[in-house]
Amino acid sequence: LLNGAQEGIAGDAAVGGGARANYPALWAQLYQPDLPRGRRYTVLAASTIGRMYHSTAALTTNGTILVAGCDRCGQLGMTVDETPFLDPPPSKAEYRSEIFYPPYYYDMVNKPRILTINGDTSTSSIPQFGYDEPFLVSWGAELANAAGVMPMTSVSIVAASSTTHSFNTNQRVVFLPIVTIDNVSGVVRLLTPPTPYVAAPQFYMLFLMNGKTYSTARWIQLIDKAGVATPKK
């Protein structure tokens, strides 16, 4: 959980100008719904920049988070404890950007690495797939001196971020069915989502997961070859 305010509402005054929220949430928080109640939220690193109205937090392919923006942020109310951390913008708009590194990013020992998609090693070309279509992914370890093949437990695709007014209308994570997997040779056979209604036709970041540790993503594109989601004239 990133950005936001502790008090107020998103937006500005009816006549324009001043913000209607104060006390920015400077500390990131990790929410883990699988943990027991009372232990599901963990406080992480703090920023020195308030991120409220018109701010964004977008996932990148290496698993870091691009944090940017804040409108009507020239004068923010702060609590006493947070005041030393605040680095106010020079104007109403905030143009500085930051990169947030989640804890799992640093787990290089257990991080898998995508080697090929359907035998293609290229990272410049984006493979295209239809729906309910099988494909192969081979993987290894992120660290060159790692012993053997890195275990892999699940595969997800994440839609590209499309954020406005602090809301990501394109937010979607879909876990792909694993048809077969060989954790010795490092090859997994996957199946794309069954229909465009599960995952809309667009670009997705493909992540391999080893428990809660994720690989650097590779882009793929889902195409509605059958025209299932094509509007009828």
mmCIF file of N, CA and C in Angstrom, residues 102-210:
data_model
loop_
_atom_site.group_PDB
_atom_site.id
_atom_site.type_symbol
_atom_site.label_atom_id
_atom_site.label_comp_id
_atom_site.label_asym_id
_atom_site.label_seq_id
_atom_site.Cartn_x
_atom_site.Cartn_y
_atom_site.Cartn_z
ATOM 1 N N PRO A 102 10.244 -3.325 -2.976
ATOM 2 C CA PRO A 102 9.587 -4.197 -2.002
ATOM 3 C C PRO A 102 10.590 -5.195 -1.405
ATOM 4 N N PRO A 103 10.286 -5.746 -0.234
ATOM 5 C CA PRO A 103 11.231 -6.675 0.412
ATOM 6 C C PRO A 103 11.614 -7.864 -0.457
ATOM 7 N N TYR A 104 10.650 -8.431 -1.198
ATOM 8 C CA TYR A 104 10.945 -9.630 -1.979
ATOM 9 C C TYR A 104 11.905 -9.362 -3.135
ATOM 10 N N TYR A 105 12.051 -8.096 -3.520
ATOM 11 C CA TYR A 105 12.965 -7.762 -4.613
ATOM 12 C C TYR A 105 14.392 -8.194 -4.284
ATOM 13 N N TYR A 106 14.764 -8.113 -3.003
ATOM 14 C CA TYR A 106 16.144 -8.358 -2.597
ATOM 15 C C TYR A 106 16.456 -9.836 -2.391
ATOM 16 N N ASP A 107 15.482 -10.708 -2.553
ATOM 17 C CA ASP A 107 15.715 -12.138 -2.337
ATOM 18 C C ASP A 107 16.322 -12.765 -3.584
ATOM 19 N N MET A 108 17.551 -12.374 -3.902
ATOM 20 C CA MET A 108 18.202 -12.847 -5.116
ATOM 21 C C MET A 108 18.518 -14.346 -5.062
ATOM 22 N N VAL A 109 18.707 -14.876 -3.862
ATOM 23 C CA VAL A 109 19.055 -16.289 -3.722
ATOM 24 C C VAL A 109 17.935 -17.187 -4.242
ATOM 25 N N ASN A 110 16.681 -16.764 -4.047
ATOM 26 C CA ASN A 110 15.528 -17.580 -4.452
ATOM 27 C C ASN A 110 14.814 -17.050 -5.685
ATOM 28 N N LYS A 111 15.422 -16.087 -6.372
ATOM 29 C CA LYS A 111 14.744 -15.445 -7.512
ATOM 30 C C LYS A 111 14.936 -16.255 -8.792
ATOM 31 N N PRO A 112 13.829 -16.678 -9.442
ATOM 32 C CA PRO A 112 13.956 -17.337 -10.744
ATOM 33 C C PRO A 112 14.202 -16.319 -11.858
ATOM 34 N N ARG A 113 14.675 -16.821 -12.972
ATOM 35 C CA ARG A 113 14.951 -15.961 -14.136
ATOM 36 C C ARG A 113 14.388 -16.618 -15.392
ATOM 37 N N ILE A 114 13.555 -15.885 -16.116
ATOM 38 C CA ILE A 114 12.992 -16.397 -17.366
ATOM 39 C C ILE A 114 14.084 -16.437 -18.433
ATOM 40 N N LEU A 115 14.259 -17.615 -19.047
ATOM 41 C CA LEU A 115 15.279 -17.778 -20.082
ATOM 42 C C LEU A 115 14.681 -17.707 -21.481
ATOM 43 N N THR A 116 13.618 -18.473 -21.722
ATOM 44 C CA THR A 116 12.993 -18.485 -23.046
ATOM 45 C C THR A 116 11.478 -18.578 -22.911
ATOM 46 N N ILE A 117 10.787 -18.086 -23.928
ATOM 47 C CA ILE A 117 9.347 -18.273 -24.077
ATOM 48 C C ILE A 117 9.129 -18.914 -25.440
ATOM 49 N N ASN A 118 8.621 -20.142 -25.433
ATOM 50 C CA ASN A 118 8.504 -20.939 -26.667
ATOM 51 C C ASN A 118 9.832 -21.006 -27.415
ATOM 52 N N GLY A 119 10.909 -21.138 -26.659
ATOM 53 C CA GLY A 119 12.233 -21.294 -27.239
ATOM 54 C C GLY A 119 12.910 -20.016 -27.652
ATOM 55 N N ASP A 120 12.234 -18.896 -27.567
ATOM 56 C CA ASP A 120 12.794 -17.603 -27.995
ATOM 57 C C ASP A 120 13.489 -16.932 -26.815
ATOM 58 N N THR A 121 14.758 -16.597 -26.993
ATOM 59 C CA THR A 121 15.531 -15.945 -25.939
ATOM 60 C C THR A 121 15.463 -14.419 -26.021
ATOM 61 N N SER A 122 14.857 -13.889 -27.064
ATOM 62 C CA SER A 122 14.842 -12.440 -27.279
ATOM 63 C C SER A 122 14.014 -11.736 -26.215
ATOM 64 N N THR A 123 14.538 -10.621 -25.734
ATOM 65 C CA THR A 123 13.777 -9.769 -24.814
ATOM 66 C C THR A 123 13.246 -8.528 -25.516
ATOM 67 N N SER A 124 13.582 -8.350 -26.792
ATOM 68 C CA SER A 124 13.123 -7.177 -27.540
ATOM 69 C C SER A 124 11.812 -7.430 -28.280
ATOM 70 N N SER A 125 11.544 -8.694 -28.612
ATOM 71 C CA SER A 125 10.289 -9.026 -29.278
ATOM 72 C C SER A 125 9.274 -9.497 -28.237
ATOM 73 N N ILE A 126 8.008 -9.231 -28.481
ATOM 74 C CA ILE A 126 6.943 -9.584 -27.543
ATOM 75 C C ILE A 126 6.112 -10.712 -28.154
ATOM 76 N N PRO A 127 6.134 -11.906 -27.549
ATOM 77 C CA PRO A 127 5.338 -13.021 -28.092
ATOM 78 C C PRO A 127 3.844 -12.759 -27.967
ATOM 79 N N GLN A 128 3.090 -13.213 -28.959
ATOM 80 C CA GLN A 128 1.642 -13.031 -28.988
ATOM 81 C C GLN A 128 0.950 -14.378 -28.839
ATOM 82 N N PHE A 129 -0.122 -14.379 -28.041
ATOM 83 C CA PHE A 129 -0.864 -15.613 -27.798
ATOM 84 C C PHE A 129 -2.354 -15.347 -27.884
ATOM 85 N N GLY A 130 -3.095 -16.381 -28.300
ATOM 86 C CA GLY A 130 -4.541 -16.339 -28.223
ATOM 87 C C GLY A 130 -4.988 -16.831 -26.859
ATOM 88 N N TYR A 131 -6.266 -17.152 -26.743
ATOM 89 C CA TYR A 131 -6.814 -17.609 -25.473
ATOM 90 C C TYR A 131 -6.894 -19.131 -25.434
ATOM 91 N N ASP A 132 -6.730 -19.656 -24.203
ATOM 92 C CA ASP A 132 -6.718 -21.095 -23.982
ATOM 93 C C ASP A 132 -5.653 -21.756 -24.856
ATOM 94 N N GLU A 133 -4.510 -21.093 -24.935
ATOM 95 C CA GLU A 133 -3.419 -21.534 -25.813
ATOM 96 C C GLU A 133 -2.212 -21.938 -24.963
ATOM 97 N N PRO A 134 -1.638 -23.120 -25.204
ATOM 98 C CA PRO A 134 -0.473 -23.562 -24.428
ATOM 99 C C PRO A 134 0.810 -22.906 -24.939
ATOM 100 N N PHE A 135 1.753 -22.722 -24.017
ATOM 101 C CA PHE A 135 3.087 -22.245 -24.397
ATOM 102 C C PHE A 135 4.086 -22.689 -23.344
ATOM 103 N N LEU A 136 5.365 -22.693 -23.731
ATOM 104 C CA LEU A 136 6.438 -23.173 -22.870
ATOM 105 C C LEU A 136 7.306 -22.026 -22.378
ATOM 106 N N VAL A 137 7.716 -22.110 -21.137
ATOM 107 C CA VAL A 137 8.656 -21.161 -20.553
ATOM 108 C C VAL A 137 9.773 -21.956 -19.888
ATOM 109 N N SER A 138 11.005 -21.607 -20.199
ATOM 110 C CA SER A 138 12.146 -22.199 -19.500
ATOM 111 C C SER A 138 12.745 -21.159 -18.576
ATOM 112 N N TRP A 139 13.285 -21.611 -17.468
ATOM 113 C CA TRP A 139 13.820 -20.677 -16.488
ATOM 114 C C TRP A 139 15.063 -21.248 -15.807
ATOM 115 N N GLY A 140 15.795 -20.344 -15.176
ATOM 116 C CA GLY A 140 16.959 -20.716 -14.388
ATOM 117 C C GLY A 140 16.980 -19.870 -13.127
ATOM 118 N N ALA A 141 18.172 -19.628 -12.617
ATOM 119 C CA ALA A 141 18.334 -18.834 -11.401
ATOM 120 C C ALA A 141 18.860 -17.450 -11.749
ATOM 121 N N GLU A 142 18.451 -16.456 -10.987
ATOM 122 C CA GLU A 142 18.925 -15.093 -11.207
ATOM 123 C C GLU A 142 20.420 -14.993 -10.948
ATOM 124 N N LEU A 143 20.912 -15.671 -9.912
ATOM 125 C CA LEU A 143 22.342 -15.662 -9.600
ATOM 126 C C LEU A 143 23.057 -16.716 -10.440
ATOM 127 N N ALA A 144 24.140 -16.294 -11.086
ATOM 128 C CA ALA A 144 24.850 -17.197 -11.992
ATOM 129 C C ALA A 144 25.474 -18.378 -11.258
ATOM 130 N N ASN A 145 25.834 -18.208 -9.982
ATOM 131 C CA ASN A 145 26.501 -19.279 -9.238
ATOM 132 C C ASN A 145 25.534 -20.137 -8.431
ATOM 133 N N ALA A 146 24.223 -19.987 -8.677
ATOM 134 C CA ALA A 146 23.242 -20.783 -7.946
ATOM 135 C C ALA A 146 23.343 -22.245 -8.350
ATOM 136 N N ALA A 147 23.157 -23.135 -7.385
ATOM 137 C CA ALA A 147 23.269 -24.569 -7.646
ATOM 138 C C ALA A 147 21.948 -25.110 -8.179
ATOM 139 N N GLY A 148 21.982 -25.760 -9.359
ATOM 140 C CA GLY A 148 20.789 -26.380 -9.914
ATOM 141 C C GLY A 148 19.779 -25.369 -10.433
ATOM 142 N N VAL A 149 18.578 -25.857 -10.711
ATOM 143 C CA VAL A 149 17.501 -25.023 -11.224
ATOM 144 C C VAL A 149 16.710 -24.456 -10.050
ATOM 145 N N MET A 150 16.379 -23.189 -10.131
ATOM 146 C CA MET A 150 15.597 -22.538 -9.083
ATOM 147 C C MET A 150 14.166 -23.085 -9.091
ATOM 148 N N PRO A 151 13.625 -23.502 -7.938
ATOM 149 C CA PRO A 151 12.233 -23.980 -7.913
ATOM 150 C C PRO A 151 11.276 -22.893 -8.380
ATOM 151 N N MET A 152 10.164 -23.314 -8.960
ATOM 152 C CA MET A 152 9.150 -22.376 -9.423
ATOM 153 C C MET A 152 7.790 -22.920 -9.011
ATOM 154 N N THR A 153 6.962 -22.088 -8.382
ATOM 155 C CA THR A 153 5.710 -22.572 -7.796
ATOM 156 C C THR A 153 4.457 -22.054 -8.492
ATOM 157 N N SER A 154 4.514 -20.900 -9.150
ATOM 158 C CA SER A 154 3.334 -20.358 -9.825
ATOM 159 C C SER A 154 3.759 -19.337 -10.858
ATOM 160 N N VAL A 155 2.812 -18.998 -11.738
ATOM 161 C CA VAL A 155 3.074 -18.039 -12.813
ATOM 162 C C VAL A 155 1.891 -17.074 -12.880
ATOM 163 N N SER A 156 2.181 -15.796 -12.970
ATOM 164 C CA SER A 156 1.110 -14.804 -13.063
ATOM 165 C C SER A 156 1.384 -13.836 -14.197
ATOM 166 N N ILE A 157 0.303 -13.246 -14.708
ATOM 167 C CA ILE A 157 0.427 -12.145 -15.658
ATOM 168 C C ILE A 157 -0.218 -10.918 -15.017
ATOM 169 N N VAL A 158 0.419 -9.768 -15.203
ATOM 170 C CA VAL A 158 -0.042 -8.521 -14.601
ATOM 171 C C VAL A 158 -0.203 -7.494 -15.715
ATOM 172 N N ALA A 159 -1.373 -6.903 -15.803
ATOM 173 C CA ALA A 159 -1.643 -5.910 -16.847
ATOM 174 C C ALA A 159 -0.791 -4.664 -16.632
ATOM 175 N N ALA A 160 -0.465 -4.004 -17.715
ATOM 176 C CA ALA A 160 0.283 -2.753 -17.627
ATOM 177 C C ALA A 160 -0.528 -1.711 -16.866
ATOM 178 N N SER A 161 0.165 -0.892 -16.101
ATOM 179 C CA SER A 161 -0.525 0.093 -15.273
ATOM 180 C C SER A 161 -1.130 1.207 -16.129
ATOM 181 N N SER A 162 -2.332 1.631 -15.733
ATOM 182 C CA SER A 162 -2.997 2.758 -16.378
ATOM 183 C C SER A 162 -3.693 3.551 -15.276
ATOM 184 N N THR A 163 -2.961 4.497 -14.696
ATOM 185 C CA THR A 163 -3.407 5.166 -13.482
ATOM 186 C C THR A 163 -3.780 6.613 -13.737
ATOM 187 N N THR A 164 -4.906 7.018 -13.201
ATOM 188 C CA THR A 164 -5.284 8.429 -13.198
ATOM 189 C C THR A 164 -6.082 8.711 -11.938
ATOM 190 N N HIS A 165 -5.898 9.904 -11.393
ATOM 191 C CA HIS A 165 -6.586 10.291 -10.168
ATOM 192 C C HIS A 165 -6.380 9.262 -9.054
ATOM 193 N N SER A 166 -5.147 8.739 -8.968
ATOM 194 C CA SER A 166 -4.738 7.795 -7.923
ATOM 195 C C SER A 166 -5.449 6.452 -8.017
ATOM 196 N N PHE A 167 -6.041 6.137 -9.178
ATOM 197 C CA PHE A 167 -6.777 4.890 -9.323
ATOM 198 C C PHE A 167 -6.345 4.190 -10.602
ATOM 199 N N ASN A 168 -5.948 2.929 -10.472
ATOM 200 C CA ASN A 168 -5.483 2.138 -11.605
ATOM 201 C C ASN A 168 -6.655 1.352 -12.185
ATOM 202 N N THR A 169 -7.259 1.878 -13.252
ATOM 203 C CA THR A 169 -8.424 1.232 -13.849
ATOM 204 C C THR A 169 -8.066 -0.054 -14.588
ATOM 205 N N ASN A 170 -6.781 -0.277 -14.832
ATOM 206 C CA ASN A 170 -6.355 -1.465 -15.577
ATOM 207 C C ASN A 170 -5.704 -2.496 -14.661
ATOM 208 N N GLN A 171 -5.878 -2.354 -13.348
ATOM 209 C CA GLN A 171 -5.231 -3.259 -12.413
ATOM 210 C C GLN A 171 -5.823 -4.663 -12.533
ATOM 211 N N ARG A 172 -4.966 -5.622 -12.835
ATOM 212 C CA ARG A 172 -5.427 -7.003 -12.957
ATOM 213 C C ARG A 172 -4.247 -7.962 -12.830
ATOM 214 N N VAL A 173 -4.409 -8.986 -12.007
ATOM 215 C CA VAL A 173 -3.426 -10.056 -11.855
ATOM 216 C C VAL A 173 -4.150 -11.374 -12.099
ATOM 217 N N VAL A 174 -3.624 -12.173 -13.013
ATOM 218 C CA VAL A 174 -4.231 -13.462 -13.342
ATOM 219 C C VAL A 174 -3.160 -14.539 -13.226
ATOM 220 N N PHE A 175 -3.438 -15.590 -12.459
ATOM 221 C CA PHE A 175 -2.521 -16.724 -12.355
ATOM 222 C C PHE A 175 -2.850 -17.733 -13.450
ATOM 223 N N LEU A 176 -1.811 -18.173 -14.156
ATOM 224 C CA LEU A 176 -1.997 -19.077 -15.288
ATOM 225 C C LEU A 176 -1.990 -20.534 -14.840
ATOM 226 N N PRO A 177 -2.833 -21.371 -15.454
ATOM 227 C CA PRO A 177 -2.814 -22.813 -15.147
ATOM 228 C C PRO A 177 -1.482 -23.429 -15.584
ATOM 229 N N ILE A 178 -0.919 -24.243 -14.714
ATOM 230 C CA ILE A 178 0.298 -24.997 -15.034
ATOM 231 C C ILE A 178 -0.124 -26.375 -15.529
ATOM 232 N N VAL A 179 0.174 -26.667 -16.795
ATOM 233 C CA VAL A 179 -0.193 -27.957 -17.389
ATOM 234 C C VAL A 179 0.805 -29.023 -16.959
ATOM 235 N N THR A 180 2.080 -28.769 -17.177
ATOM 236 C CA THR A 180 3.152 -29.649 -16.717
ATOM 237 C C THR A 180 4.305 -28.778 -16.258
ATOM 238 N N ILE A 181 5.109 -29.306 -15.336
ATOM 239 C CA ILE A 181 6.268 -28.567 -14.852
ATOM 240 C C ILE A 181 7.390 -29.547 -14.533
ATOM 241 N N ASP A 182 8.603 -29.183 -14.918
ATOM 242 C CA ASP A 182 9.798 -29.977 -14.633
ATOM 243 C C ASP A 182 10.778 -29.081 -13.894
ATOM 244 N N ASN A 183 10.823 -29.227 -12.572
ATOM 245 C CA ASN A 183 11.713 -28.402 -11.763
ATOM 246 C C ASN A 183 13.166 -28.860 -11.818
ATOM 247 N N VAL A 184 13.431 -29.944 -12.570
ATOM 248 C CA VAL A 184 14.811 -30.411 -12.763
ATOM 249 C C VAL A 184 15.429 -29.727 -13.975
ATOM 250 N N SER A 185 14.719 -29.781 -15.099
ATOM 251 C CA SER A 185 15.231 -29.137 -16.321
ATOM 252 C C SER A 185 14.845 -27.672 -16.403
ATOM 253 N N GLY A 186 13.848 -27.245 -15.611
ATOM 254 C CA GLY A 186 13.442 -25.843 -15.622
ATOM 255 C C GLY A 186 12.564 -25.486 -16.804
ATOM 256 N N VAL A 187 11.527 -26.294 -17.048
ATOM 257 C CA VAL A 187 10.606 -26.038 -18.154
ATOM 258 C C VAL A 187 9.181 -26.200 -17.632
ATOM 259 N N VAL A 188 8.325 -25.241 -17.945
ATOM 260 C CA VAL A 188 6.932 -25.311 -17.530
ATOM 261 C C VAL A 188 6.041 -25.075 -18.747
ATOM 262 N N ARG A 189 4.981 -25.854 -18.830
ATOM 263 C CA ARG A 189 3.993 -25.705 -19.897
ATOM 264 C C ARG A 189 2.778 -25.015 -19.292
ATOM 265 N N LEU A 190 2.406 -23.879 -19.859
ATOM 266 C CA LEU A 190 1.347 -23.038 -19.311
ATOM 267 C C LEU A 190 0.179 -22.934 -20.283
ATOM 268 N N LEU A 191 -0.923 -22.430 -19.763
ATOM 269 C CA LEU A 191 -2.106 -22.205 -20.579
ATOM 270 C C LEU A 191 -2.556 -20.766 -20.376
ATOM 271 N N THR A 192 -2.781 -20.051 -21.463
ATOM 272 C CA THR A 192 -3.262 -18.673 -21.351
ATOM 273 C C THR A 192 -4.692 -18.659 -20.821
ATOM 274 N N PRO A 193 -5.189 -17.522 -20.363
ATOM 275 C CA PRO A 193 -6.553 -17.449 -19.840
ATOM 276 C C PRO A 193 -7.575 -17.946 -20.867
ATOM 277 N N PRO A 194 -8.713 -18.465 -20.401
ATOM 278 C CA PRO A 194 -9.672 -19.106 -21.318
ATOM 279 C C PRO A 194 -10.390 -18.148 -22.252
ATOM 280 N N THR A 195 -10.699 -16.938 -21.805
ATOM 281 C CA THR A 195 -11.450 -15.990 -22.630
ATOM 282 C C THR A 195 -10.990 -14.567 -22.347
ATOM 283 N N PRO A 196 -11.329 -13.626 -23.230
ATOM 284 C CA PRO A 196 -11.013 -12.211 -22.975
ATOM 285 C C PRO A 196 -11.733 -11.644 -21.756
ATOM 286 N N TYR A 197 -12.741 -12.331 -21.265
ATOM 287 C CA TYR A 197 -13.471 -11.833 -20.100
ATOM 288 C C TYR A 197 -12.721 -12.117 -18.801
ATOM 289 N N VAL A 198 -11.726 -12.990 -18.869
ATOM 290 C CA VAL A 198 -10.843 -13.242 -17.723
ATOM 291 C C VAL A 198 -9.658 -12.289 -17.761
ATOM 292 N N ALA A 199 -9.103 -12.093 -18.948
ATOM 293 C CA ALA A 199 -7.977 -11.179 -19.135
ATOM 294 C C ALA A 199 -8.154 -10.505 -20.492
ATOM 295 N N ALA A 200 -8.398 -9.222 -20.492
ATOM 296 C CA ALA A 200 -8.687 -8.493 -21.735
ATOM 297 C C ALA A 200 -7.505 -8.540 -22.696
ATOM 298 N N PRO A 201 -7.765 -8.446 -24.004
ATOM 299 C CA PRO A 201 -6.671 -8.432 -24.988
ATOM 300 C C PRO A 201 -5.791 -7.193 -24.804
ATOM 301 N N GLN A 202 -4.548 -7.399 -24.434
ATOM 302 C CA GLN A 202 -3.612 -6.299 -24.220
ATOM 303 C C GLN A 202 -2.248 -6.883 -23.852
ATOM 304 N N PHE A 203 -1.346 -6.018 -23.440
ATOM 305 C CA PHE A 203 -0.014 -6.442 -23.021
ATOM 306 C C PHE A 203 -0.024 -6.781 -21.532
ATOM 307 N N TYR A 204 0.761 -7.819 -21.181
ATOM 308 C CA TYR A 204 0.876 -8.252 -19.792
ATOM 309 C C TYR A 204 2.341 -8.533 -19.451
ATOM 310 N N MET A 205 2.679 -8.308 -18.181
ATOM 311 C CA MET A 205 3.976 -8.726 -17.665
ATOM 312 C C MET A 205 3.836 -10.149 -17.136
ATOM 313 N N LEU A 206 4.702 -11.033 -17.595
ATOM 314 C CA LEU A 206 4.691 -12.431 -17.168
ATOM 315 C C LEU A 206 5.743 -12.618 -16.076
ATOM 316 N N PHE A 207 5.294 -13.027 -14.879
ATOM 317 C CA PHE A 207 6.186 -13.243 -13.742
ATOM 318 C C PHE A 207 6.196 -14.716 -13.361
ATOM 319 N N LEU A 208 7.383 -15.248 -13.081
ATOM 320 C CA LEU A 208 7.513 -16.557 -12.456
ATOM 321 C C LEU A 208 7.694 -16.356 -10.960
ATOM 322 N N MET A 209 7.055 -17.211 -10.160
ATOM 323 C CA MET A 209 7.097 -17.077 -8.714
ATOM 324 C C MET A 209 7.766 -18.297 -8.082
ATOM 325 N N ASN A 210 8.651 -18.029 -7.140
ATOM 326 C CA ASN A 210 9.209 -19.064 -6.274
ATOM 327 C C ASN A 210 8.751 -18.730 -4.862
#
